[in-house]
Coordinates of C-alpha atoms in Angstrom, one line a residue:
Chain A
X9 CA 10.4 17.2 -10.9
X10 CA 9.1 16.1 -7.4
X11 CA 7.5 12.3 -7.7
X12 CA 3.0 12.2 -7.5
X13 CA 2.6 10.2 -5.3
X14 CA -1.5 10.0 -3.3
X15 CA -2.4 7.9 -0.1
X16 CA -4.6 4.4 -0.2
X17 CA -5.8 3.8 3.2
X18 CA -7.6 0.8 3.4
X19 CA -10.1 1.2 6.3
X20 CA -10.9 -2.8 7.9
X21 CA -12.5 -3.8 11.2
X22 CA -9.2 -3.9 13.1
X23 CA -6.9 -1.7 11.4
X24 CA -6.1 0.5 8.1
X25 CA -3.3 0.2 5.8
X26 CA -1.7 3.1 5.1
X27 CA 0.1 3.2 1.3
X28 CA 2.1 6.3 -0.5
X29 CA 0.7 5.4 -4.2
X30 CA 3.1 6.4 -7.6
X31 CA 1.6 7.3 -9.8
X32 CA 2.2 3.7 -12.2
X33 CA 1.0 2.1 -8.9
X34 CA 4.4 2.1 -7.1
X35 CA 4.0 1.6 -3.0
X36 CA 6.4 3.8 -1.9
X37 CA 5.8 3.9 1.5
X38 CA 3.5 1.3 3.3
X39 CA 2.6 1.5 7.5
X40 CA -0.5 -0.4 9.0
X41 CA -2.4 1.4 12.2
X42 CA -4.9 -0.9 14.6
X43 CA -8.4 1.1 14.8
X44 CA -10.1 0.2 18.3
X45 CA -13.9 -0.6 16.8
X46 CA -14.7 1.5 20.4
X47 CA -13.0 4.5 20.7
X48 CA -14.1 7.5 19.7
X49 CA -14.6 9.2 16.2
X50 CA -11.7 11.9 16.8
X51 CA -9.4 8.7 18.4
X52 CA -10.0 6.1 14.4
X53 CA -9.2 9.3 12.6
X54 CA -6.1 11.1 14.7
X55 CA -4.0 7.7 15.0
X56 CA -4.3 7.4 10.8
X57 CA -4.0 10.7 10.4
X58 CA -0.5 10.8 12.6
X59 CA 0.9 7.9 11.3
X60 CA 0.0 8.5 7.7
X61 CA 2.1 12.6 7.9
X62 CA 4.9 10.7 9.8
X63 CA 5.4 7.9 6.9
X64 CA 4.8 10.7 4.0
X65 CA 7.9 12.5 6.5
X66 CA 10.1 9.1 6.7
X67 CA 9.0 8.5 2.7
X68 CA 9.0 10.9 1.1
X69 CA 10.5 13.9 2.4
X70 CA 9.4 17.3 1.4
X71 CA 6.9 15.0 -1.0
X72 CA 2.8 15.8 -0.9
X73 CA 0.2 13.6 -1.2
X74 CA -2.5 14.4 -4.6
X75 CA -5.3 13.6 -2.2
X76 CA -5.8 10.5 -0.1
X77 CA -8.5 7.1 -1.3
X78 CA -10.3 5.7 1.5
X79 CA -11.5 2.1 1.0
X80 CA -14.1 0.6 3.7
X81 CA -16.9 -1.8 3.5
X82 CA -20.8 -1.7 2.7
X83 CA -22.5 1.0 1.0
X84 CA -20.3 4.5 1.3
X85 CA -22.1 7.6 0.5
X86 CA -19.5 8.8 -2.6
X87 CA -20.6 12.1 -3.0
X88 CA -19.8 12.9 1.7
X89 CA -18.1 9.4 2.6
X90 CA -19.7 9.1 5.2
X91 CA -20.7 4.9 5.2
X92 CA -23.9 4.2 5.5
X93 CA -23.9 0.4 6.8
X94 CA -21.1 -2.3 6.6
X95 CA -19.4 -0.9 9.4
X96 CA -22.2 -1.8 12.3
X97 CA -18.4 -3.3 14.5
X98 CA -17.3 0.1 15.2
X99 CA -20.0 2.3 16.3
X100 CA -18.5 5.8 15.9
X101 CA -19.0 6.0 12.0
X102 CA -22.4 6.1 11.5
X103 CA -23.2 9.1 9.6
X104 CA -19.3 10.2 10.1
X105 CA -16.7 10.9 7.1
X106 CA -13.8 9.0 8.1
X107 CA -12.3 10.5 4.6
X108 CA -13.6 13.8 5.2
X109 CA -12.2 14.1 8.5
X110 CA -8.7 12.5 6.6
X111 CA -8.9 15.5 3.7
X112 CA -9.6 18.1 7.0
X113 CA -6.7 17.1 9.1
X114 CA -3.8 16.4 6.2
X115 CA -5.4 19.5 4.5
X116 CA -5.5 17.1 1.8
X117 CA -8.5 16.8 -1.1
X118 CA -10.3 12.9 0.7
X119 CA -13.0 10.6 -1.2
X120 CA -14.0 7.2 -0.4
X121 CA -16.5 4.5 -1.8
X122 CA -16.4 0.8 -0.9
X123 CA -13.8 -1.5 -1.3
X124 CA -14.9 -3.6 -4.1
X125 CA -15.8 -0.3 -6.2
X126 CA -11.8 1.3 -5.8
X127 CA -10.1 -3.3 -6.5
X128 CA -12.1 -1.6 -10.0
X129 CA -10.1 2.0 -9.9
X130 CA -7.3 -0.5 -8.9
X131 CA -7.7 -2.2 -11.8
X132 CA -8.0 0.6 -15.0
X133 CA -5.4 2.6 -12.6
X134 CA -2.3 -0.1 -12.2
X135 CA -3.6 -3.1 -12.6
X136 CA -5.8 -5.4 -15.7
X137 CA -8.1 -3.2 -16.5
X138 CA -5.0 -0.5 -18.1
X139 CA -5.6 -0.8 -21.7
X140 CA -9.9 -1.2 -21.6
X141 CA -12.2 1.2 -21.1
X142 CA -16.1 -0.7 -19.9
X143 CA -15.4 -3.6 -17.8
X144 CA -16.6 -5.3 -14.2
X145 CA -14.2 -6.2 -11.5
X146 CA -15.9 -9.2 -9.2
X147 CA -14.0 -9.9 -6.1
X148 CA -15.3 -13.6 -5.0
X149 CA -14.3 -14.1 -1.1
X150 CA -16.5 -14.1 2.2
X151 CA -19.1 -12.7 -0.2
X152 CA -19.3 -11.0 -3.8
X153 CA -18.2 -7.7 -4.4
X154 CA -18.4 -5.1 -7.1
X155 CA -17.0 -2.7 -9.2
X156 CA -18.1 -0.9 -12.5
X157 CA -15.5 0.8 -14.7
X158 CA -17.3 2.3 -17.7
X159 CA -17.2 4.5 -20.5
X160 CA -13.2 4.6 -19.2
X161 CA -13.8 5.9 -15.8
X162 CA -14.7 4.2 -12.1
X163 CA -18.8 4.0 -12.2
X164 CA -20.6 4.5 -8.7
X165 CA -24.4 5.7 -9.8
X166 CA -26.5 8.0 -8.2
X167 CA -25.2 8.1 -4.5
X168 CA -21.9 5.9 -4.1
X169 CA -24.0 1.3 -4.1
X170 CA -23.7 0.7 -7.1
X171 CA -21.4 -2.3 -8.2
X172 CA -23.4 -4.7 -6.0
X173 CA -22.8 -7.5 -8.3
X174 CA -23.4 -10.6 -5.1
X175 CA -26.9 -9.8 -5.0
X176 CA -27.4 -10.1 -8.6
X177 CA -31.2 -12.4 -8.3
X178 CA -30.3 -15.4 -10.6
X179 CA -33.3 -17.4 -8.9
X180 CA -36.2 -15.5 -7.2
X181 CA -36.6 -18.8 -5.4
X182 CA -33.3 -19.5 -4.1
X183 CA -31.8 -19.8 -1.2
X184 CA -32.2 -16.4 1.6
X185 CA -29.4 -14.3 1.2
X186 CA -28.4 -12.1 4.4
X187 CA -29.5 -9.2 2.5
X188 CA -33.0 -9.8 3.4
X189 CA -33.8 -11.3 -0.6
X190 CA -33.2 -14.9 -2.1
X191 CA -31.1 -16.4 -4.8
X192 CA -28.5 -13.4 -4.7
X193 CA -24.6 -14.8 -7.6
X194 CA -23.2 -14.0 -3.9
X195 CA -24.8 -17.0 -2.4
X196 CA -24.0 -19.9 -5.4
X197 CA -20.0 -18.4 -5.7
X198 CA -18.8 -17.2 -3.3
X199 CA -15.5 -18.2 -1.3
X200 CA -18.4 -20.2 1.9
X201 CA -21.1 -20.2 -1.3
X202 CA -18.7 -23.6 -3.3
X203 CA -17.2 -24.8 -0.4
X204 CA -20.6 -25.4 0.6
X205 CA -21.4 -26.4 -2.6
X206 CA -19.1 -29.2 -2.5
X207 CA -20.0 -30.0 1.3
X208 CA -23.8 -31.1 -0.3
X209 CA -22.2 -33.8 -3.2
X210 CA -20.2 -36.0 -0.5
X211 CA -21.4 -38.6 1.5
X212 CA -22.5 -38.0 5.6
X213 CA -19.9 -39.5 7.3
X214 CA -17.2 -37.4 4.9
X215 CA -18.9 -33.9 5.9
X216 CA -19.2 -35.3 9.4
X217 CA -15.2 -36.1 10.0
X218 CA -14.7 -32.6 7.2
X219 CA -14.6 -28.8 7.0
X220 CA -13.7 -27.7 3.4
X221 CA -12.6 -24.7 1.7
X222 CA -13.3 -23.9 -1.4
X223 CA -9.5 -23.8 -1.4
X224 CA -10.3 -27.0 -0.3
X225 CA -13.0 -27.9 -3.4
X226 CA -10.3 -26.1 -5.9
X227 CA -7.7 -28.1 -4.9
X228 CA -9.9 -31.9 -5.8
X229 CA -10.8 -30.5 -8.8
X230 CA -7.7 -30.5 -10.3
X231 CA -7.6 -33.7 -8.8
X232 CA -9.8 -34.7 -10.8
X233 CA -12.8 -35.7 -7.7
X234 CA -15.8 -36.0 -9.2
X235 CA -17.8 -34.2 -6.5
X236 CA -15.5 -30.9 -6.9
X237 CA -15.8 -30.9 -9.9
X238 CA -18.6 -30.6 -10.0
X239 CA -18.4 -27.8 -7.4
X240 CA -16.6 -26.0 -9.4
X241 CA -19.0 -25.7 -12.1
X242 CA -21.7 -24.6 -10.7
X243 CA -19.8 -22.3 -9.2
X244 CA -18.6 -20.8 -12.5
X245 CA -22.4 -21.3 -14.2
X246 CA -23.9 -19.3 -11.8
X247 CA -21.0 -16.7 -12.4
X248 CA -21.8 -17.4 -16.5
X249 CA -24.8 -16.3 -15.8
X250 CA -24.8 -12.9 -13.5
X251 CA -22.7 -11.6 -16.2
X252 CA -24.3 -13.1 -19.2
X253 CA -26.7 -10.0 -17.5
X254 CA -24.1 -7.5 -16.8
X255 CA -22.9 -8.0 -20.1
X256 CA -26.2 -7.7 -21.9
X257 CA -27.2 -4.4 -19.7
X258 CA -23.7 -3.5 -20.0
X259 CA -21.8 -4.5 -23.4
X260 CA -19.2 -5.0 -21.0
X261 CA -15.8 -5.8 -22.9
X262 CA -14.0 -8.1 -20.2
X263 CA -15.1 -9.3 -16.4
X264 CA -11.6 -9.2 -13.5
X265 CA -12.3 -11.9 -11.1
X266 CA -10.3 -10.6 -7.5
X267 CA -10.2 -11.8 -4.0
X268 CA -9.4 -15.0 -2.9
X269 CA -11.0 -17.1 -4.5
X270 CA -9.5 -15.5 -8.0
X271 CA -5.9 -18.1 -7.1
X272 CA -8.3 -20.9 -8.8
X273 CA -6.9 -19.0 -11.8
X274 CA -8.4 -20.7 -15.0
X275 CA -9.6 -23.3 -13.2
X276 CA -12.5 -21.3 -12.3
X277 CA -12.1 -18.6 -15.3
X278 CA -13.0 -21.2 -18.2
X279 CA -16.2 -22.8 -17.2
X280 CA -16.8 -19.4 -16.7
X281 CA -16.2 -18.3 -20.1
X282 CA -17.6 -21.9 -21.6
X283 CA -21.2 -21.2 -19.6
X284 CA -21.3 -18.2 -20.9
X285 CA -23.2 -18.6 -24.6
X286 CA -26.2 -19.9 -22.3
X287 CA -26.7 -16.5 -20.7
X288 CA -26.0 -14.3 -23.4
X289 CA -25.3 -13.7 -27.5
X290 CA -23.0 -15.9 -28.4
X291 CA -21.0 -13.1 -30.5
X292 CA -20.8 -11.2 -27.1
X293 CA -19.7 -13.9 -25.3
X294 CA -17.2 -14.5 -27.7
X295 CA -16.0 -10.8 -27.7
X296 CA -15.8 -10.4 -23.9
X297 CA -13.0 -11.1 -21.4
X298 CA -12.3 -13.2 -19.0
X299 CA -9.7 -12.2 -17.0
X300 CA -7.7 -12.6 -12.8
X301 CA -7.7 -9.0 -11.9
X302 CA -3.9 -8.4 -12.2
X303 CA -3.4 -6.6 -8.2
X304 CA -3.0 -9.6 -5.6
X305 CA -2.3 -9.2 -1.8
X306 CA -1.9 -4.4 -2.3
X307 CA -5.0 -4.2 -4.7
X308 CA -6.9 -3.0 -1.3
X309 CA -4.3 -0.1 -1.0
X310 CA -3.8 -0.4 -4.3
X311 CA -7.6 0.9 -5.2
X312 CA -7.7 3.0 -2.4
X313 CA -4.7 5.2 -3.9
X314 CA -7.1 4.4 -7.5
X315 CA -10.2 6.2 -6.8
X316 CA -7.7 9.7 -5.9
X317 CA -6.1 9.6 -8.9
X318 CA -9.5 9.2 -10.5
X319 CA -11.0 11.5 -7.7
X320 CA -9.5 14.1 -8.8
X321 CA -8.7 13.6 -12.9
Chain B
X30 CA -30.7 34.3 -34.2
X31 CA -31.7 31.3 -36.2
X32 CA -33.2 28.2 -34.4
X33 CA -31.2 25.5 -33.6
X34 CA -32.7 22.2 -34.9
X35 CA -31.7 18.4 -34.8
X36 CA -33.2 15.8 -38.3
X37 CA -34.8 13.1 -36.1
X38 CA -35.0 9.7 -38.2
X39 CA -37.2 7.1 -36.9
X40 CA -36.8 4.4 -39.4
X41 CA -38.1 1.0 -39.3
X42 CA -39.4 -2.2 -41.5
X43 CA -41.5 -0.3 -44.0
X44 CA -41.0 3.5 -43.4
X45 CA -38.9 5.9 -41.5
X46 CA -40.4 8.3 -40.0
X47 CA -38.9 12.0 -40.7
X48 CA -38.5 15.0 -38.3
X49 CA -37.4 18.6 -37.5
X50 CA -37.1 18.2 -33.7
X51 CA -35.4 22.3 -31.5
X52 CA -33.8 22.3 -28.8
X53 CA -37.1 22.0 -26.4
X54 CA -38.3 18.8 -27.6
X55 CA -40.4 21.1 -30.8
X56 CA -41.7 19.4 -34.3
X57 CA -41.2 22.4 -36.6
X58 CA -41.9 19.5 -39.4
X59 CA -41.9 15.3 -40.8
X60 CA -43.1 14.3 -42.7
X61 CA -42.7 9.9 -43.7
X62 CA -41.2 8.1 -46.3
X63 CA -42.0 4.7 -46.9
X64 CA -38.8 1.7 -47.9
X65 CA -39.2 -1.0 -50.1
X66 CA -37.7 -3.8 -48.4
X67 CA -36.1 -5.2 -51.5
X68 CA -34.5 -1.8 -52.7
X69 CA -30.5 -1.7 -53.0
X70 CA -28.7 0.7 -50.3
X71 CA -28.7 4.1 -52.4
X72 CA -32.2 3.5 -53.2
X73 CA -33.7 3.5 -48.9
X74 CA -31.0 6.1 -49.2
X75 CA -31.4 8.9 -51.2
X76 CA -35.3 9.1 -50.8
X77 CA -35.0 9.4 -47.7
X78 CA -32.1 12.1 -47.7
X79 CA -34.0 13.9 -50.9
X80 CA -36.9 14.2 -47.7
X81 CA -35.1 15.5 -45.9
X82 CA -34.1 18.6 -47.4
X83 CA -37.4 19.0 -49.3
X84 CA -39.1 19.5 -45.3
X85 CA -36.0 22.0 -44.0
X86 CA -36.4 23.9 -47.1
X87 CA -40.5 23.9 -46.5
X88 CA -40.1 24.1 -42.2
X89 CA -37.8 26.3 -41.4
X90 CA -36.3 28.7 -44.5
X91 CA -32.7 28.9 -44.7
X92 CA -32.0 26.7 -41.6
X93 CA -29.5 24.0 -41.3
X94 CA -29.5 21.7 -38.0
X95 CA -27.0 20.2 -36.5
X96 CA -26.7 16.9 -37.1
X97 CA -29.2 13.8 -37.4
X98 CA -29.7 10.9 -35.2
X99 CA -31.1 7.0 -36.8
X100 CA -32.8 5.1 -34.1
X101 CA -33.6 1.6 -36.0
X102 CA -34.5 -2.1 -34.4
X103 CA -32.1 -4.4 -32.8
X104 CA -28.3 -4.4 -32.4
X105 CA -26.7 -1.4 -33.9
X106 CA -22.4 -0.6 -33.0
X107 CA -22.4 2.9 -32.2
X108 CA -19.3 3.9 -34.0
X109 CA -20.6 3.6 -37.6
X110 CA -24.2 3.3 -36.8
X111 CA -24.3 0.0 -38.6
X112 CA -26.7 -2.6 -38.4
X113 CA -25.8 -5.0 -36.8
X114 CA -28.7 -7.4 -36.5
X115 CA -32.8 -6.9 -36.3
X116 CA -33.0 -5.2 -40.5
X117 CA -33.1 -8.7 -41.7
X118 CA -36.4 -8.1 -43.6
X119 CA -33.7 -5.3 -45.7
X120 CA -31.5 -7.5 -46.6
X121 CA -30.1 -4.0 -48.2
X122 CA -29.2 -2.9 -45.1
X123 CA -26.4 -5.7 -44.2
X124 CA -23.1 -4.4 -43.0
X125 CA -23.9 -0.5 -44.3
X126 CA -24.9 2.3 -42.3
X127 CA -27.9 4.5 -42.6
X128 CA -26.8 6.9 -40.4
X129 CA -23.4 7.3 -41.7
X130 CA -24.5 7.2 -46.1
X131 CA -27.6 10.2 -44.5
X132 CA -24.5 11.7 -44.1
X133 CA -22.6 11.7 -46.2
X134 CA -25.5 13.4 -48.6
X135 CA -26.4 15.7 -46.6
X136 CA -23.3 17.1 -45.2
X137 CA -24.5 16.8 -41.6
X138 CA -23.1 14.4 -38.3
X139 CA -25.2 11.4 -38.5
X140 CA -25.1 8.9 -35.8
X141 CA -27.0 6.0 -35.1
X142 CA -28.7 4.2 -31.9
X143 CA -30.9 0.8 -31.0
X144 CA -34.2 2.4 -30.7
X145 CA -34.4 1.8 -26.8
X146 CA -31.2 3.8 -26.2
X147 CA -32.8 7.1 -28.0
X148 CA -35.5 6.0 -26.0
X149 CA -33.7 6.7 -23.0
X150 CA -32.3 9.6 -24.5
X151 CA -35.2 10.9 -25.9
X152 CA -36.3 10.8 -22.6
X153 CA -32.6 12.7 -21.1
X154 CA -33.4 15.7 -23.5
X155 CA -36.9 16.2 -23.2
X156 CA -39.3 14.3 -21.0
X157 CA -39.3 12.4 -17.2
X158 CA -35.1 12.5 -17.0
X159 CA -34.5 16.2 -17.4
X160 CA -34.0 16.5 -13.6
X161 CA -32.2 13.1 -14.0
X162 CA -28.8 11.7 -14.2
X163 CA -28.9 8.2 -13.5
X164 CA -32.5 6.7 -15.1
X165 CA -33.1 3.4 -17.1
X166 CA -35.9 3.3 -19.2
X167 CA -38.1 0.2 -20.3
X168 CA -39.9 0.1 -23.4
X169 CA -42.8 -3.1 -23.1
X170 CA -44.4 -3.5 -26.0
X171 CA -43.9 -7.0 -28.6
X172 CA -40.5 -7.3 -26.7
X173 CA -38.5 -5.4 -24.1
X174 CA -36.0 -3.4 -24.9
X175 CA -33.6 -0.6 -23.1
X176 CA -32.1 2.3 -22.5
X177 CA -29.1 3.5 -20.0
X178 CA -28.7 7.0 -18.2
X179 CA -26.0 6.9 -15.8
X180 CA -24.3 10.2 -14.6
X181 CA -26.2 12.8 -17.1
X182 CA -25.7 10.2 -20.5
X183 CA -26.8 8.2 -23.2
X184 CA -24.7 4.9 -21.9
X185 CA -24.0 2.5 -25.3
X186 CA -21.5 0.3 -23.7
X187 CA -18.4 -1.0 -25.0
X188 CA -20.0 -0.7 -29.0
X189 CA -23.4 0.2 -28.8
X190 CA -25.4 -2.9 -27.6
X191 CA -26.2 -1.4 -24.0
X192 CA -29.8 -1.4 -22.3
X193 CA -30.9 -5.1 -23.0
X194 CA -32.9 -5.1 -20.3
X195 CA -35.3 -7.4 -22.0
X196 CA -32.7 -10.3 -21.8
X197 CA -31.7 -10.6 -18.6
X198 CA -32.0 -14.1 -16.6
X199 CA -35.2 -14.2 -13.9
X200 CA -34.9 -17.7 -13.6
X201 CA -32.6 -20.5 -15.4
X202 CA -34.5 -23.1 -16.1
X203 CA -37.4 -20.3 -17.4
X204 CA -38.6 -20.0 -20.8
X205 CA -37.1 -20.4 -24.2
X206 CA -36.5 -16.7 -25.5
X207 CA -36.1 -16.1 -29.2
X208 CA -32.5 -14.2 -28.4
X209 CA -31.3 -17.8 -27.6
X210 CA -30.8 -18.2 -23.7
X211 CA -33.7 -19.1 -21.5
X212 CA -36.4 -17.6 -19.1
X213 CA -35.4 -13.3 -20.1
X214 CA -37.2 -10.8 -19.2
X215 CA -39.6 -10.6 -22.3
X216 CA -41.2 -12.8 -21.5
X217 CA -42.0 -12.5 -19.1
X218 CA -43.0 -8.9 -18.7
X219 CA -43.5 -7.5 -22.7
X220 CA -47.3 -7.5 -24.5
X221 CA -47.9 -10.8 -26.2
X222 CA -46.3 -12.4 -22.1
X223 CA -48.7 -10.3 -20.1
X224 CA -51.5 -11.9 -22.2
X225 CA -50.0 -14.9 -22.8
X226 CA -50.0 -15.3 -18.3
X227 CA -53.8 -14.0 -19.2
X228 CA -54.8 -17.0 -21.3
X229 CA -53.1 -20.2 -19.6
X230 CA -55.1 -18.7 -15.9
X231 CA -58.5 -18.9 -17.9
X232 CA -60.3 -22.4 -18.6
X233 CA -60.0 -23.7 -21.6
X234 CA -63.0 -23.0 -23.2
X235 CA -62.6 -19.6 -22.8
X236 CA -59.6 -19.6 -23.7
X237 CA -59.8 -20.7 -26.6
X238 CA -63.3 -18.9 -28.0
X239 CA -60.3 -15.7 -27.5
X240 CA -57.0 -14.0 -28.2
X241 CA -56.3 -11.3 -25.2
X242 CA -53.8 -8.2 -26.0
X243 CA -52.3 -7.3 -23.0
X244 CA -54.4 -4.1 -22.9
X245 CA -58.0 -5.9 -23.0
X246 CA -55.5 -8.6 -19.5
X247 CA -54.9 -4.6 -18.1
X248 CA -59.6 -3.5 -18.9
X249 CA -60.4 -7.0 -17.4
X250 CA -57.6 -6.5 -14.0
X251 CA -58.6 -2.3 -13.7
X252 CA -63.3 -4.3 -13.7
X253 CA -61.7 -6.7 -10.6
X254 CA -61.6 -10.2 -13.5
X255 CA -59.3 -12.2 -9.9
X256 CA -57.3 -13.4 -13.4
X257 CA -56.7 -10.6 -14.9
X258 CA -55.2 -9.1 -11.5
X259 CA -53.0 -12.6 -11.4
X260 CA -51.4 -11.7 -14.6
X261 CA -50.9 -7.9 -14.3
X262 CA -49.6 -8.5 -10.4
X263 CA -46.6 -11.8 -12.0
X264 CA -45.5 -9.7 -15.0
X265 CA -44.7 -6.2 -12.8
X266 CA -43.4 -9.8 -10.0
X267 CA -41.6 -9.9 -12.9
X268 CA -40.5 -6.6 -13.6
X269 CA -39.0 -5.7 -10.3
X270 CA -37.0 -8.2 -10.5
X271 CA -35.5 -7.6 -12.9
X272 CA -35.0 -3.6 -12.2
X273 CA -34.2 -4.7 -8.1
X274 CA -30.8 -6.3 -9.8
X275 CA -30.5 -2.7 -12.2
X276 CA -30.6 -1.4 -9.6
X277 CA -28.3 -3.1 -7.1
X278 CA -26.1 -3.4 -10.3
X279 CA -26.1 0.3 -11.6
X280 CA -27.7 2.7 -7.6
X281 CA -30.1 4.0 -10.4
X282 CA -32.8 7.4 -9.4
X283 CA -35.6 5.8 -11.0
X284 CA -37.1 3.7 -14.3
X285 CA -39.0 5.2 -16.8
X286 CA -41.8 2.6 -18.2
X287 CA -42.5 2.8 -22.3
X288 CA -43.8 1.2 -25.3
X289 CA -47.9 0.6 -25.0
X290 CA -48.2 -1.7 -22.4
X291 CA -47.0 1.7 -20.7
X292 CA -50.5 2.7 -20.9
X293 CA -51.3 0.9 -18.5
X294 CA -49.6 3.8 -15.6
X295 CA -49.6 3.0 -12.0
X296 CA -51.8 -0.3 -12.6
X297 CA -48.9 -1.4 -13.6
X298 CA -46.0 1.1 -11.7
X299 CA -47.9 0.2 -8.8
X300 CA -47.2 -3.2 -8.4
X301 CA -43.6 -2.9 -9.3
X302 CA -43.3 -0.7 -6.8
X303 CA -44.3 -3.3 -4.4
X304 CA -42.2 -5.6 -5.3
X305 CA -39.0 -4.3 -6.0
X306 CA -38.1 -4.5 -1.9
X307 CA -38.0 -8.3 -2.5
X308 CA -34.9 -8.1 -4.9
X309 CA -32.7 -5.0 -3.7
X310 CA -32.2 -3.3 0.1
X311 CA -35.2 -1.7 1.1
X312 CA -33.9 1.7 1.4
X313 CA -32.8 1.7 -2.0
X314 CA -36.7 0.9 -3.4
X315 CA -37.4 3.4 -1.7
X316 CA -35.5 6.5 -3.0
X317 CA -36.1 5.3 -6.6
X318 CA -39.0 6.3 -8.2
X319 CA -41.0 4.4 -10.3
X320 CA -42.4 6.5 -13.6
X321 CA -43.9 6.2 -17.1
X322 CA -42.0 7.3 -19.9
X323 CA -43.4 10.6 -21.0
X324 CA -43.2 10.9 -24.4
X325 CA -45.1 8.8 -26.3
X326 CA -46.1 8.5 -29.9
X327 CA -43.2 10.8 -31.2
X328 CA -40.6 8.6 -29.0
X329 CA -39.1 7.2 -32.0
X330 CA -38.8 10.6 -33.6
X331 CA -38.6 12.6 -31.0
X332 CA -35.9 9.3 -29.7
X333 CA -33.9 9.8 -32.8
X334 CA -33.3 13.7 -32.8
X335 CA -32.0 13.2 -28.6
X336 CA -29.6 10.9 -30.2
X337 CA -28.5 13.8 -32.5
X338 CA -28.1 16.3 -29.9
X339 CA -26.4 14.0 -26.7
X340 CA -23.2 12.8 -28.8
X341 CA -22.9 16.4 -30.4
X342 CA -22.5 17.7 -27.1

């Protein structure tokens, strides 16, 4: 029997990671395509299509992918694959669908989703969500992204914009967010937010001498630094508030934390678990699992391929 | 062709409204069964089953219902129909499933859901949600309830507890709620909350002389009373914050407002619409409809029957 595989394209601002991914999440081949952000649309799409063809010939001779899945930051219309925002650095993408153009060039069904929604698909297909039917995947990095799996399927909402967990309003009089609203989770639990919360607790001299990262904060907290521990605690409490709201509304089984900050593992999950009962019914909180996501470095690629599997199923 | 109909049971604390409901939402017959809250389980279920049999014989002679749907306040395990909480006034219900017992007595498939989830099913089948695939139904009354329709189906979550929109946390330092958490929407937009907000704006003398209801507040606001208008504005802003969170997470097409407070109609919907862009992306806010629910007095009965249709489809 010929091997079944899908193409995953993790489409970023300066490059596209391309991979051929089997049903079990095994990566059969991979490539990296540089993207010239000033190129016109065809000169962005064609090289990616060429490299996918070459990759298939090289890695699965005689094989034919089932479909193409593409993940990209920002708002993606999941029906058309058009990136609605968040791709300002590549003007040629505006109003165009890379997924549709790739699908046409390769003669394959092709689908696009926001990268965090792809990450949720990845966990469902290959990762920590394989045995779950209702969960939220939250990526904590430069921003806070989210994807949902409801009733065993990736949930996209009416136009594909669902899962913007980073913009749950935690405090209507809170910090202004890049999205234009106030008090969004992203301002309290992203990597820069955790670093900012910690810095605000430092003395003036130390604050001026040092630009700590979120990783530094977790390291210091592990060493017992009280300001760092307080910063982790505050970020965890903000996450717990958002998770409580999601639990009350969606009756999920689990939250999977991904993105760079998730390297903190139990150092972050444990305090989130501890604060959760303040924001939902204690029995619901007890029944709900807070875990780190299973897919790490290749989450983007695997998620994009999983999106293809989810959409053709 | 014999007429197709389902049994809807709107199961409250002191009585059960029973109705036979056709595919188009027509009520073919109805009855009201008093419930003795101190009776044992069989003495609660058997009279309801007897009255349903009699109602079918009387209203649809020779007819056979497709299924039974039952709506009830509180947490309902949608798989078993067991009421997990919110039925404290009828001790015999604890750990038992009225729906399962009714289904067995009548030889019919039977299903139970929380009443607000049933109301969402009712709007989907028969009401303002017929042409929608993604919406939230919010009931504003003594409390704030909610039900979700996602991807064209009623959404229940992992155990049937989804849709607790009234317990979205709007302010982590806000008012204590009956649920044990702080700052829940219910404390800012239920009928008693609207009355309370208004009372707090009155002078001491007026406050002591008068116990206004939410209806009074809307009436006064319509007459131009500034305190009443402010109270409506505040409640609408709280609703807008919760709706913004739901939009960001679920990318819905519409919110349907039901329950007693929804009689205010545009007097409530218009300010919610006006505040919504402060809590989500302005384009999402513009694309989203804020409407009153279509099913009024018979929402409970129709919702319960719609739950039966939804579950057998």
